[in-house]
mmCIF file of C-alpha atoms and ligand atoms in Angstrom:
data_model
loop_
_atom_site.group_PDB
_atom_site.id
_atom_site.type_symbol
_atom_site.label_atom_id
_atom_site.label_comp_id
_atom_site.label_asym_id
_atom_site.label_seq_id
_atom_site.Cartn_x
_atom_site.Cartn_y
_atom_site.Cartn_z
ATOM 1 C CA UNK A 1 0.000 0.000 0.000
ATOM 2 C CA UNK A 2 1.099 3.567 -0.718
ATOM 3 C CA UNK A 3 3.098 4.630 2.335
ATOM 4 C CA UNK A 4 1.740 8.144 2.524
ATOM 5 C CA UNK A 5 -1.834 6.862 2.321
ATOM 6 C CA UNK A 6 -1.168 4.208 4.945
ATOM 7 C CA UNK A 7 0.271 6.816 7.332
ATOM 8 C CA UNK A 8 -2.575 9.257 6.732
ATOM 9 C CA UNK A 9 -5.155 6.576 7.456
ATOM 10 C CA UNK A 10 -3.339 5.560 10.619
ATOM 11 C CA UNK A 11 -3.254 9.159 11.815
ATOM 12 C CA UNK A 12 -6.993 9.536 11.252
ATOM 13 C CA UNK A 13 -7.689 6.285 13.072
ATOM 14 C CA UNK A 14 -5.588 7.422 16.023
ATOM 15 C CA UNK A 15 -7.530 10.655 16.084
ATOM 16 C CA UNK A 16 -10.807 8.707 16.214
ATOM 17 C CA UNK A 17 -9.438 6.471 18.929
ATOM 18 C CA UNK A 18 -8.429 9.449 21.062
ATOM 19 C CA UNK A 19 -11.922 10.867 20.718
ATOM 20 C CA UNK A 20 -13.365 7.467 21.686
ATOM 21 C CA UNK A 21 -15.156 7.252 18.331
ATOM 22 C CA UNK A 22 -13.533 4.166 16.925
ATOM 23 C CA UNK A 23 -15.983 1.399 16.034
ATOM 24 C CA UNK A 24 -14.883 -2.069 16.937
ATOM 25 C CA UNK A 25 -17.885 -4.352 16.312
ATOM 26 C CA UNK A 26 -18.116 -7.417 18.516
ATOM 27 C CA UNK A 27 -18.421 -10.913 17.056
ATOM 28 C CA UNK A 28 -21.667 -12.848 17.375
ATOM 29 C CA UNK A 29 -21.007 -16.569 17.587
ATOM 30 C CA UNK A 30 -24.546 -17.542 16.688
ATOM 31 C CA UNK A 31 -27.884 -15.924 15.920
ATOM 32 C CA UNK A 32 -28.789 -12.381 16.874
ATOM 33 C CA UNK A 33 -31.473 -12.858 19.497
ATOM 34 C CA UNK A 34 -32.405 -11.795 23.017
ATOM 35 C CA UNK A 35 -29.827 -14.112 24.595
ATOM 36 C CA UNK A 36 -26.885 -14.066 22.268
ATOM 37 C CA UNK A 37 -23.416 -15.560 22.339
ATOM 38 C CA UNK A 38 -21.076 -12.654 21.710
ATOM 39 C CA UNK A 39 -17.286 -12.625 22.012
ATOM 40 C CA UNK A 40 -17.355 -15.809 24.091
ATOM 41 C CA UNK A 41 -20.031 -14.636 26.522
ATOM 42 C CA UNK A 42 -23.745 -15.319 26.926
ATOM 43 C CA UNK A 43 -25.303 -11.880 27.124
ATOM 44 C CA UNK A 44 -28.717 -10.270 27.126
ATOM 45 C CA UNK A 45 -28.826 -8.328 23.884
ATOM 46 C CA UNK A 46 -30.189 -4.817 24.230
ATOM 47 C CA UNK A 47 -28.812 -3.252 21.070
ATOM 48 C CA UNK A 48 -30.380 -5.127 18.194
ATOM 49 C CA UNK A 49 -33.159 -3.681 16.026
ATOM 50 C CA UNK A 50 -34.618 -7.142 15.626
ATOM 51 C CA UNK A 51 -37.754 -5.791 17.320
ATOM 52 C CA UNK A 52 -39.939 -8.846 16.809
ATOM 53 C CA UNK A 53 -37.252 -11.516 16.977
ATOM 54 C CA UNK A 54 -38.155 -12.418 13.392
ATOM 55 C CA UNK A 55 -34.549 -12.962 12.260
ATOM 56 C CA UNK A 56 -34.626 -16.377 13.943
ATOM 57 C CA UNK A 57 -38.303 -17.164 13.382
ATOM 58 C CA UNK A 58 -39.012 -20.744 12.294
ATOM 59 C CA UNK A 59 -41.339 -19.743 9.445
ATOM 60 C CA UNK A 60 -38.846 -17.288 7.968
ATOM 61 C CA UNK A 61 -36.018 -19.813 8.127
ATOM 62 C CA UNK A 62 -38.192 -22.471 6.501
ATOM 63 C CA UNK A 63 -39.197 -20.106 3.685
ATOM 64 C CA UNK A 64 -35.555 -19.191 3.081
ATOM 65 C CA UNK A 65 -34.380 -22.802 2.950
ATOM 66 C CA UNK A 66 -37.164 -23.796 0.551
ATOM 67 C CA UNK A 67 -36.444 -20.866 -1.743
ATOM 68 C CA UNK A 68 -32.736 -21.674 -1.821
ATOM 69 C CA UNK A 69 -33.594 -25.285 -2.793
ATOM 70 C CA UNK A 70 -35.896 -24.112 -5.567
ATOM 71 C CA UNK A 71 -34.116 -20.997 -6.888
ATOM 72 C CA UNK A 72 -30.501 -21.288 -5.733
ATOM 73 C CA UNK A 73 -28.156 -19.190 -3.659
ATOM 74 C CA UNK A 74 -28.093 -16.093 -5.875
ATOM 75 C CA UNK A 75 -30.444 -14.141 -8.108
ATOM 76 C CA UNK A 76 -28.332 -13.783 -11.250
ATOM 77 C CA UNK A 77 -27.450 -10.134 -10.704
ATOM 78 C CA UNK A 78 -29.286 -6.946 -11.698
ATOM 79 C CA UNK A 79 -33.039 -7.121 -12.288
ATOM 80 C CA UNK A 80 -33.356 -4.762 -15.292
ATOM 81 C CA UNK A 81 -30.916 -6.940 -17.231
ATOM 82 C CA UNK A 82 -31.086 -10.447 -15.779
ATOM 83 C CA UNK A 83 -34.787 -10.265 -14.895
ATOM 84 C CA UNK A 84 -36.807 -10.233 -11.706
ATOM 85 C CA UNK A 85 -37.584 -13.570 -10.137
ATOM 86 C CA UNK A 86 -41.286 -14.143 -9.529
ATOM 87 C CA UNK A 87 -40.298 -14.127 -5.857
ATOM 88 C CA UNK A 88 -39.115 -10.498 -6.050
ATOM 89 C CA UNK A 89 -42.434 -9.529 -7.637
ATOM 90 C CA UNK A 90 -44.385 -11.467 -5.055
ATOM 91 C CA UNK A 91 -42.505 -9.650 -2.297
ATOM 92 C CA UNK A 92 -43.346 -6.273 -3.851
ATOM 93 C CA UNK A 93 -47.025 -7.262 -4.070
ATOM 94 C CA UNK A 94 -46.899 -8.361 -0.450
ATOM 95 C CA UNK A 95 -45.301 -5.081 0.663
ATOM 96 C CA UNK A 96 -48.021 -3.118 -1.166
ATOM 97 C CA UNK A 97 -50.764 -5.223 0.398
ATOM 98 C CA UNK A 98 -49.230 -4.896 3.868
ATOM 99 C CA UNK A 99 -48.685 -1.151 3.543
ATOM 100 C CA UNK A 100 -52.006 -0.517 1.797
ATOM 101 C CA UNK A 101 -50.402 1.103 -1.234
ATOM 102 C CA UNK A 102 -50.838 0.409 -4.969
ATOM 103 C CA UNK A 103 -47.358 -1.014 -5.398
ATOM 104 C CA UNK A 104 -43.814 -1.106 -4.030
ATOM 105 C CA UNK A 105 -40.220 -1.320 -5.223
ATOM 106 C CA UNK A 106 -37.717 -3.487 -3.325
ATOM 107 C CA UNK A 107 -34.161 -2.137 -3.020
ATOM 108 C CA UNK A 108 -31.009 -3.769 -1.662
ATOM 109 C CA UNK A 109 -31.268 -1.873 1.589
ATOM 110 C CA UNK A 110 -32.939 1.032 3.257
ATOM 111 C CA UNK A 111 -29.747 2.951 2.714
ATOM 112 C CA UNK A 112 -29.777 2.444 -1.041
ATOM 113 C CA UNK A 113 -33.528 3.135 -1.224
ATOM 114 C CA UNK A 114 -32.919 6.593 0.252
ATOM 115 C CA UNK A 115 -29.675 7.317 -1.534
ATOM 116 C CA UNK A 116 -31.220 6.258 -4.872
ATOM 117 C CA UNK A 117 -34.832 7.387 -4.728
ATOM 118 C CA UNK A 118 -34.295 10.882 -3.322
ATOM 119 C CA UNK A 119 -31.965 12.055 -6.116
ATOM 120 C CA UNK A 120 -34.263 10.399 -8.680
ATOM 121 C CA UNK A 121 -37.242 12.393 -7.382
ATOM 122 C CA UNK A 122 -35.610 15.830 -7.239
ATOM 123 C CA UNK A 123 -34.246 18.032 -10.004
ATOM 124 C CA UNK A 124 -32.592 21.420 -10.194
ATOM 125 C CA UNK A 125 -35.146 24.047 -9.243
ATOM 126 C CA UNK A 126 -36.970 21.783 -6.780
ATOM 127 C CA UNK A 127 -36.796 22.262 -3.014
ATOM 128 C CA UNK A 128 -36.302 19.536 -0.416
ATOM 129 C CA UNK A 129 -37.163 20.244 3.219
ATOM 130 C CA UNK A 130 -35.680 17.850 5.757
ATOM 131 C CA UNK A 131 -35.929 17.342 9.555
ATOM 132 C CA UNK A 132 -32.623 18.257 11.245
ATOM 133 C CA UNK A 133 -32.272 14.782 12.791
ATOM 134 C CA UNK A 134 -32.978 12.682 9.680
ATOM 135 C CA UNK A 135 -30.957 9.515 9.104
ATOM 136 C CA UNK A 136 -27.586 9.645 7.313
ATOM 137 C CA UNK A 137 -28.943 7.793 4.276
ATOM 138 C CA UNK A 138 -31.478 10.588 3.748
ATOM 139 C CA UNK A 139 -28.738 13.166 4.157
ATOM 140 C CA UNK A 140 -26.621 11.375 1.544
ATOM 141 C CA UNK A 141 -29.609 11.076 -0.815
ATOM 142 C CA UNK A 142 -30.263 14.792 -0.472
ATOM 143 C CA UNK A 143 -26.574 15.574 -1.078
ATOM 144 C CA UNK A 144 -26.831 13.849 -4.462
ATOM 145 C CA UNK A 145 -29.614 16.124 -5.721
ATOM 146 C CA UNK A 146 -29.328 19.496 -7.414
ATOM 147 C CA UNK A 147 -32.431 20.652 -5.578
ATOM 148 C CA UNK A 148 -32.241 23.458 -3.053
ATOM 149 C CA UNK A 149 -32.026 22.094 0.517
ATOM 150 C CA UNK A 150 -33.762 23.442 3.557
ATOM 151 C CA UNK A 151 -33.729 22.077 7.094
ATOM 152 C CA UNK A 152 -36.254 22.591 9.884
ATOM 153 C CA UNK A 153 -35.439 22.025 13.546
ATOM 154 C CA UNK A 154 -36.379 18.575 14.725
ATOM 155 C CA UNK A 155 -40.197 18.124 14.728
ATOM 156 C CA UNK A 156 -40.704 21.909 14.723
ATOM 157 C CA UNK A 157 -43.907 22.385 12.718
ATOM 158 C CA UNK A 158 -43.825 26.182 12.947
ATOM 159 C CA UNK A 159 -40.397 26.169 11.343
ATOM 160 C CA UNK A 160 -41.503 23.648 8.734
ATOM 161 C CA UNK A 161 -44.303 26.026 7.781
ATOM 162 C CA UNK A 162 -41.834 28.912 7.511
ATOM 163 C CA UNK A 163 -39.634 26.833 5.222
ATOM 164 C CA UNK A 164 -42.646 25.891 3.109
ATOM 165 C CA UNK A 165 -43.476 29.586 2.683
ATOM 166 C CA UNK A 166 -39.871 30.343 1.752
ATOM 167 C CA UNK A 167 -39.874 27.433 -0.673
ATOM 168 C CA UNK A 168 -43.132 28.521 -2.293
ATOM 169 C CA UNK A 169 -41.779 32.026 -2.834
ATOM 170 C CA UNK A 170 -39.114 30.534 -5.092
ATOM 171 C CA UNK A 171 -41.807 29.094 -7.309
ATOM 172 C CA UNK A 172 -40.256 25.632 -7.536
ATOM 173 C CA UNK A 173 -41.689 22.814 -9.653
ATOM 174 C CA UNK A 174 -41.706 20.456 -6.712
ATOM 175 C CA UNK A 175 -41.360 20.676 -2.938
ATOM 176 C CA UNK A 176 -40.559 17.493 -1.035
ATOM 177 C CA UNK A 177 -40.751 17.141 2.744
ATOM 178 C CA UNK A 178 -38.664 14.260 4.102
ATOM 179 C CA UNK A 179 -38.719 12.885 7.610
ATOM 180 C CA UNK A 180 -37.776 9.827 9.604
ATOM 181 C CA UNK A 181 -40.907 8.257 11.075
ATOM 182 C CA UNK A 182 -39.279 7.190 14.353
ATOM 183 C CA UNK A 183 -36.016 8.915 15.263
ATOM 184 C CA UNK A 184 -33.516 6.286 16.253
ATOM 185 C CA UNK A 185 -31.522 8.161 18.901
ATOM 186 C CA UNK A 186 -34.415 9.361 21.084
ATOM 187 C CA UNK A 187 -37.202 7.048 19.926
ATOM 188 C CA UNK A 188 -39.586 9.946 19.350
ATOM 189 C CA UNK A 189 -42.122 9.963 16.509
ATOM 190 C CA UNK A 190 -42.490 12.508 13.694
ATOM 191 C CA UNK A 191 -45.824 14.396 13.778
ATOM 192 C CA UNK A 192 -46.679 12.920 10.406
ATOM 193 C CA UNK A 193 -50.337 13.949 10.571
ATOM 194 C CA UNK A 194 -49.323 17.595 10.878
ATOM 195 C CA UNK A 195 -46.620 17.234 8.235
ATOM 196 C CA UNK A 196 -49.139 15.816 5.759
ATOM 197 C CA UNK A 197 -51.577 18.611 6.561
ATOM 198 C CA UNK A 198 -48.936 21.272 5.937
ATOM 199 C CA UNK A 199 -47.851 19.489 2.763
ATOM 200 C CA UNK A 200 -51.424 19.558 1.453
ATOM 201 C CA UNK A 201 -51.784 23.209 2.380
ATOM 202 C CA UNK A 202 -48.588 24.180 0.524
ATOM 203 C CA UNK A 203 -48.789 21.743 -2.361
ATOM 204 C CA UNK A 204 -45.717 19.770 -1.216
ATOM 205 C CA UNK A 205 -45.022 16.019 -1.527
ATOM 206 C CA UNK A 206 -44.182 13.785 1.440
ATOM 207 C CA UNK A 207 -41.553 11.088 1.993
ATOM 208 C CA UNK A 208 -41.344 9.163 5.269
ATOM 209 C CA UNK A 209 -38.579 6.759 6.338
ATOM 210 C CA UNK A 210 -40.286 4.086 8.437
ATOM 211 C CA UNK A 211 -37.178 2.047 9.333
ATOM 212 C CA UNK A 212 -37.954 2.022 13.073
ATOM 213 C CA UNK A 213 -41.745 2.005 12.639
ATOM 214 C CA UNK A 214 -41.929 -1.159 10.530
ATOM 215 C CA UNK A 215 -43.111 -4.031 12.701
ATOM 216 C CA UNK A 216 -43.456 -1.625 15.629
ATOM 217 C CA UNK A 217 -46.133 1.009 14.990
ATOM 218 C CA UNK A 218 -49.628 0.786 13.545
ATOM 219 C CA UNK A 219 -52.025 -2.069 12.986
ATOM 220 C CA UNK A 220 -50.072 -5.389 12.990
ATOM 221 C CA UNK A 221 -46.805 -3.425 12.699
ATOM 222 C CA UNK A 222 -47.785 -1.760 9.408
ATOM 223 C CA UNK A 223 -45.800 1.310 10.418
ATOM 224 C CA UNK A 224 -46.196 5.016 10.976
ATOM 225 C CA UNK A 225 -48.649 5.678 8.143
ATOM 226 C CA UNK A 226 -51.048 3.169 9.669
ATOM 227 C CA UNK A 227 -50.334 4.575 13.164
ATOM 228 C CA UNK A 228 -51.628 7.998 12.070
ATOM 229 C CA UNK A 229 -54.295 6.499 9.734
ATOM 230 C CA UNK A 230 -52.801 8.340 6.768
ATOM 231 C CA UNK A 231 -53.094 5.587 4.163
ATOM 232 C CA UNK A 232 -53.078 7.054 0.673
ATOM 233 C CA UNK A 233 -51.880 10.443 1.921
ATOM 234 C CA UNK A 234 -48.108 9.949 2.051
ATOM 235 C CA UNK A 235 -46.483 9.913 -1.384
ATOM 236 C CA UNK A 236 -43.383 7.858 -0.597
ATOM 237 C CA UNK A 237 -43.574 5.322 2.244
ATOM 238 C CA UNK A 238 -40.012 4.064 2.559
ATOM 239 C CA UNK A 239 -38.809 1.353 4.937
ATOM 240 C CA UNK A 240 -36.496 -1.551 5.545
ATOM 241 C CA UNK A 241 -36.588 -5.260 6.247
ATOM 242 C CA UNK A 242 -33.351 -5.139 8.261
ATOM 243 C CA UNK A 243 -34.974 -4.126 11.547
ATOM 244 C CA UNK A 244 -38.440 -5.196 12.728
ATOM 245 C CA UNK A 245 -39.058 -7.432 9.725
ATOM 246 C CA UNK A 246 -35.959 -9.475 10.567
ATOM 247 C CA UNK A 247 -34.302 -9.897 7.146
ATOM 248 C CA UNK A 248 -32.690 -7.413 4.756
ATOM 249 C CA UNK A 249 -33.706 -5.010 2.014
ATOM 250 C CA UNK A 250 -35.260 -1.586 1.581
ATOM 251 C CA UNK A 251 -38.459 -0.610 -0.153
ATOM 252 C CA UNK A 252 -40.497 2.325 -1.311
ATOM 253 C CA UNK A 253 -44.252 1.829 -1.304
ATOM 254 C CA UNK A 254 -46.585 4.153 -3.200
ATOM 255 C CA UNK A 255 -48.357 4.432 -6.530
ATOM 256 C CA UNK A 256 -47.774 2.222 -9.578
ATOM 257 C CA UNK A 257 -46.463 5.254 -11.457
ATOM 258 C CA UNK A 258 -43.960 5.922 -8.662
ATOM 259 C CA UNK A 259 -42.660 2.360 -8.845
ATOM 260 C CA UNK A 260 -42.317 2.470 -12.632
ATOM 261 C CA UNK A 261 -40.527 5.815 -12.416
ATOM 262 C CA UNK A 262 -38.117 4.763 -9.665
ATOM 263 C CA UNK A 263 -37.164 1.513 -11.343
ATOM 264 C CA UNK A 264 -36.245 3.485 -14.426
ATOM 265 C CA UNK A 265 -34.470 6.287 -12.614
ATOM 266 C CA UNK A 266 -32.780 5.177 -9.385
ATOM 267 C CA UNK A 267 -29.213 4.189 -9.967
ATOM 268 C CA UNK A 268 -29.056 2.247 -6.711
ATOM 269 C CA UNK A 269 -31.768 -0.011 -8.137
ATOM 270 C CA UNK A 270 -30.642 -0.113 -11.771
ATOM 271 C CA UNK A 271 -26.967 -0.778 -11.256
ATOM 272 C CA UNK A 272 -26.824 -3.370 -8.523
ATOM 273 C CA UNK A 273 -27.566 -7.046 -8.062
ATOM 274 C CA UNK A 274 -30.832 -8.104 -6.456
ATOM 275 C CA UNK A 275 -31.366 -10.043 -3.266
ATOM 276 C CA UNK A 276 -30.776 -13.783 -3.138
ATOM 277 C CA UNK A 277 -33.997 -15.855 -3.180
ATOM 278 C CA UNK A 278 -33.641 -16.997 0.441
ATOM 279 C CA UNK A 279 -33.779 -13.424 1.729
ATOM 280 C CA UNK A 280 -36.692 -12.534 -0.521
ATOM 281 C CA UNK A 281 -38.732 -15.568 0.534
ATOM 282 C CA UNK A 282 -38.035 -14.923 4.221
ATOM 283 C CA UNK A 283 -39.127 -11.309 3.744
ATOM 284 C CA UNK A 284 -42.425 -12.454 2.230
ATOM 285 C CA UNK A 285 -42.889 -14.879 5.121
ATOM 286 C CA UNK A 286 -42.224 -12.074 7.585
ATOM 287 C CA UNK A 287 -45.025 -9.880 6.244
ATOM 288 C CA UNK A 288 -47.407 -12.831 5.853
ATOM 289 C CA UNK A 289 -46.824 -13.725 9.488
ATOM 290 C CA UNK A 290 -47.609 -10.173 10.596
ATOM 291 C CA UNK A 291 -50.731 -10.040 8.417
ATOM 292 C CA UNK A 292 -52.026 -13.133 10.208
ATOM 293 C CA UNK A 293 -51.178 -12.178 13.773
ATOM 294 C CA UNK A 294 -50.242 -9.178 15.885
ATOM 295 C CA UNK A 295 -49.050 -11.389 18.738
ATOM 296 C CA UNK A 296 -45.381 -10.410 18.406
ATOM 297 C CA UNK A 297 -46.141 -6.710 18.039
ATOM 298 C CA UNK A 298 -48.243 -6.867 21.196
ATOM 299 C CA UNK A 299 -45.459 -8.679 23.061
ATOM 300 C CA UNK A 300 -42.920 -6.077 21.924
ATOM 301 C CA UNK A 301 -45.103 -3.337 23.401
ATOM 302 C CA UNK A 302 -45.743 -5.262 26.623
ATOM 303 C CA UNK A 303 -41.974 -5.651 27.071
ATOM 304 C CA UNK A 304 -41.410 -2.004 26.220
ATOM 305 C CA UNK A 305 -43.968 -0.774 28.749
ATOM 306 C CA UNK A 306 -42.698 -3.090 31.477
ATOM 307 C CA UNK A 307 -39.040 -2.132 30.959
ATOM 308 C CA UNK A 308 -39.675 1.605 30.816
ATOM 309 C CA UNK A 309 -41.964 1.559 33.821
ATOM 310 C CA UNK A 310 -39.416 -0.329 35.942
ATOM 311 C CA UNK A 311 -36.545 1.955 34.946
ATOM 312 C CA UNK A 312 -38.597 5.051 35.731
ATOM 313 C CA UNK A 313 -39.660 3.647 39.117
ATOM 314 C CA UNK A 314 -36.008 3.068 39.900
ATOM 315 C CA UNK A 315 -35.305 6.720 39.189
ATOM 316 C CA UNK A 316 -33.707 6.529 35.743
ATOM 317 C CA UNK A 317 -34.317 9.162 33.112
ATOM 318 C CA UNK A 318 -35.462 7.334 29.960
ATOM 319 C CA UNK A 319 -35.761 10.446 27.816
ATOM 320 C CA UNK A 320 -38.628 11.295 25.481
ATOM 321 C CA UNK A 321 -39.015 7.977 23.687
ATOM 322 C CA UNK A 322 -42.477 6.869 22.528
ATOM 323 C CA UNK A 323 -41.229 3.565 21.081
ATOM 324 C CA UNK A 324 -39.237 0.429 22.065
ATOM 325 C CA UNK A 325 -36.031 2.462 21.723
ATOM 326 C CA UNK A 326 -35.262 3.181 25.382
ATOM 327 C CA UNK A 327 -32.437 5.575 26.219
ATOM 328 C CA UNK A 328 -30.997 5.446 29.725
ATOM 329 C CA UNK A 329 -29.729 8.995 30.040
ATOM 330 C CA UNK A 330 -26.329 9.526 31.649
ATOM 331 C CA UNK A 331 -25.815 13.012 30.104
ATOM 332 C CA UNK A 332 -22.098 12.690 30.846
ATOM 333 C CA UNK A 333 -20.174 11.098 27.921
ATOM 334 C CA UNK A 334 -17.666 9.359 30.203
ATOM 335 C CA UNK A 335 -20.438 7.795 32.288
ATOM 336 C CA UNK A 336 -22.150 6.448 29.172
ATOM 337 C CA UNK A 337 -18.943 4.741 28.047
ATOM 338 C CA UNK A 338 -18.293 3.423 31.561
ATOM 339 C CA UNK A 339 -21.836 2.169 31.947
ATOM 340 C CA UNK A 340 -21.704 0.251 28.676
ATOM 341 C CA UNK A 341 -18.400 -1.323 29.650
ATOM 342 C CA UNK A 342 -19.676 -2.287 33.115
ATOM 343 C CA UNK A 343 -22.876 -3.737 31.637
ATOM 344 C CA UNK A 344 -20.805 -5.813 29.271
ATOM 345 C CA UNK A 345 -18.789 -7.165 32.231
ATOM 346 C CA UNK A 346 -22.125 -8.104 33.805
ATOM 347 C CA UNK A 347 -23.299 -9.850 30.602
ATOM 348 C CA UNK A 348 -25.616 -7.187 29.261
ATOM 349 C CA UNK A 349 -24.877 -5.769 25.817
ATOM 350 C CA UNK A 350 -25.940 -2.142 25.346
ATOM 351 C CA UNK A 351 -24.046 0.576 23.520
ATOM 352 C CA UNK A 352 -23.256 4.135 24.587
ATOM 353 C CA UNK A 353 -24.517 6.901 22.327
ATOM 354 C CA UNK A 354 -22.437 10.061 22.588
ATOM 355 C CA UNK A 355 -21.553 13.181 20.611
ATOM 356 C CA UNK A 356 -21.601 13.495 17.575
ATOM 357 C CA UNK A 357 -24.435 10.931 17.330
ATOM 358 C CA UNK A 358 -26.379 13.078 19.801
ATOM 359 C CA UNK A 359 -25.772 16.609 21.112
ATOM 360 C CA UNK A 360 -22.935 17.190 23.617
ATOM 361 C CA UNK A 361 -24.092 16.522 27.175
ATOM 362 C CA UNK A 362 -26.924 14.260 25.997
ATOM 363 C CA UNK A 363 -25.023 10.986 26.267
ATOM 364 C CA UNK A 364 -26.935 7.839 27.053
ATOM 365 C CA UNK A 365 -26.973 4.083 26.915
ATOM 366 C CA UNK A 366 -29.425 3.108 24.220
ATOM 367 C CA UNK A 367 -31.405 -0.024 24.896
ATOM 368 C CA UNK A 368 -33.854 -1.610 22.495
ATOM 369 C CA UNK A 369 -36.689 -3.881 23.457
ATOM 370 C CA UNK A 370 -37.737 -6.901 21.444
ATOM 371 C CA UNK A 371 -40.554 -9.419 21.492
ATOM 372 C CA UNK A 372 -37.826 -12.019 21.863
ATOM 373 C CA UNK A 373 -36.918 -10.924 25.423
ATOM 374 C CA UNK A 374 -38.410 -13.017 28.185
ATOM 375 C CA UNK A 375 -39.458 -11.479 31.471
ATOM 376 C CA UNK A 376 -36.322 -13.032 32.996
ATOM 377 C CA UNK A 377 -34.072 -11.418 30.392
ATOM 378 C CA UNK A 378 -35.578 -8.051 31.217
ATOM 379 C CA UNK A 379 -35.376 -8.570 34.994
ATOM 380 C CA UNK A 380 -31.737 -9.593 34.588
ATOM 381 C CA UNK A 381 -30.956 -6.475 32.551
ATOM 382 C CA UNK A 382 -32.849 -4.212 34.967
ATOM 383 C CA UNK A 383 -30.918 -5.645 37.944
ATOM 384 C CA UNK A 384 -27.607 -4.960 36.251
ATOM 385 C CA UNK A 385 -28.617 -1.492 35.092
ATOM 386 C CA UNK A 386 -29.681 -0.723 38.667
ATOM 387 C CA UNK A 387 -26.441 -1.998 40.148
ATOM 388 C CA UNK A 388 -24.310 0.001 37.731
ATOM 389 C CA UNK A 389 -26.620 3.019 37.882
ATOM 390 C CA UNK A 390 -25.865 3.145 41.619
ATOM 391 C CA UNK A 391 -22.116 2.737 41.068
ATOM 392 C CA UNK A 392 -22.186 5.687 38.686
ATOM 393 C CA UNK A 393 -24.550 7.686 40.915
ATOM 394 C CA UNK A 394 -27.230 7.938 38.260
ATOM 395 C CA UNK A 395 -29.745 6.769 40.868
ATOM 396 C CA UNK A 396 -29.688 6.480 44.648
HETATM 397 C C1 LIG B 1 -31.389 1.621 9.610
HETATM 398 C C2 LIG B 1 -31.956 2.778 8.891
HETATM 399 C C3 LIG B 1 -31.829 2.897 7.505
HETATM 400 C C4 LIG B 1 -31.036 1.929 6.689
HETATM 401 O O1 LIG B 1 -31.732 0.753 6.466
HETATM 402 P P1 LIG B 1 -30.923 -0.549 6.001
HETATM 403 O O2 LIG B 1 -31.950 -1.374 5.336
HETATM 404 O O3 LIG B 1 -30.377 -1.188 7.216
HETATM 405 O O4 LIG B 1 -29.863 -0.077 5.064
HETATM 406 C C5 LIG B 1 -32.449 3.963 6.890
HETATM 407 N N1 LIG B 1 -33.136 4.887 7.600
HETATM 408 C C6 LIG B 1 -33.261 4.806 8.940
HETATM 409 C C7 LIG B 1 -34.041 5.842 9.660
HETATM 410 C C8 LIG B 1 -32.676 3.754 9.626
HETATM 411 O O5 LIG B 1 -32.780 3.694 10.946
#
């Protein structure tokens, strides 16, 4: 390797290390589930987005194995050239049925759905208005457009309206409002009903990223649009299979015209291979399971309510979350790092979230509930959090 490059990279890595920002992912020695084997230890997992425990569900695994037997390990590359498998089309039909939209387009990931669809939808002279705390994949998608960018403070509807007025004054062809549905750091929910109302008032289009609402919010986990009963009123309902749905892949649900347009215009769909049949079949099975039963969604919420209630009774500050994302606020960055490390020593896996992921002085441990946690898992985690909370003087 070029010596200069090697040295530059090393210097940047050292800088990250000094700031305590170096990622060093741990190794799972088995499935990702509530009780996982990680780096040689049996731990209670509190940092997975596998909200419903579907990644290890029997029906999903069975569907994947059968599809691999029938279709093989791979899909034969990019769909526009090599063709869609009937399985890919069936998944898109299933997404549309589940989300109550006309149709849907399945992307490799939520990240590539955002980074491909947003630039496809916006041209020079358009305006995009984005919540200040939107996900990085939205930010990257917006960076790839020639549209004018505006940001409103997180969930601030008065500021959104001001931006809409400013945008209108420029007489753009198109105004697009983009928001996360559930914000992953604090677990708060976008006021999508108000956003849609403002959009209608100002003739803007709407795009919601439902990554943390899929499988969590709404009827049978249908997501944020169902939660606010806004079916048919959000133009682009984007989401992912990598979290609550337990598999992998992004999608955009909406009109048939939208699908046809995006599959002709998004480079992250046109120029990349499609999912292997096993993943696609498991994704179909995931939605079919949720259509039949809301048992897992209900369990997720029971666990969430139990866990939050106990932590609050013990005196912890669990922030403003309205979802299974449950921050345990430490405020102090050092305490967040220490708490995570101590929890790990006590066989609980939960990560610290510090600046720049959240504002300075707003550090926390972020825990995530799942339907896969048993009452014992949660009691175990609560005991350890209590013990360490006392050590660090977060509670008395
Ligand atoms: C995780 C996440 C994504 C990315 O989804 P993947 O399918 O994992 O690439 C996009 N947006 C938000 C808000 C997310 O939390």
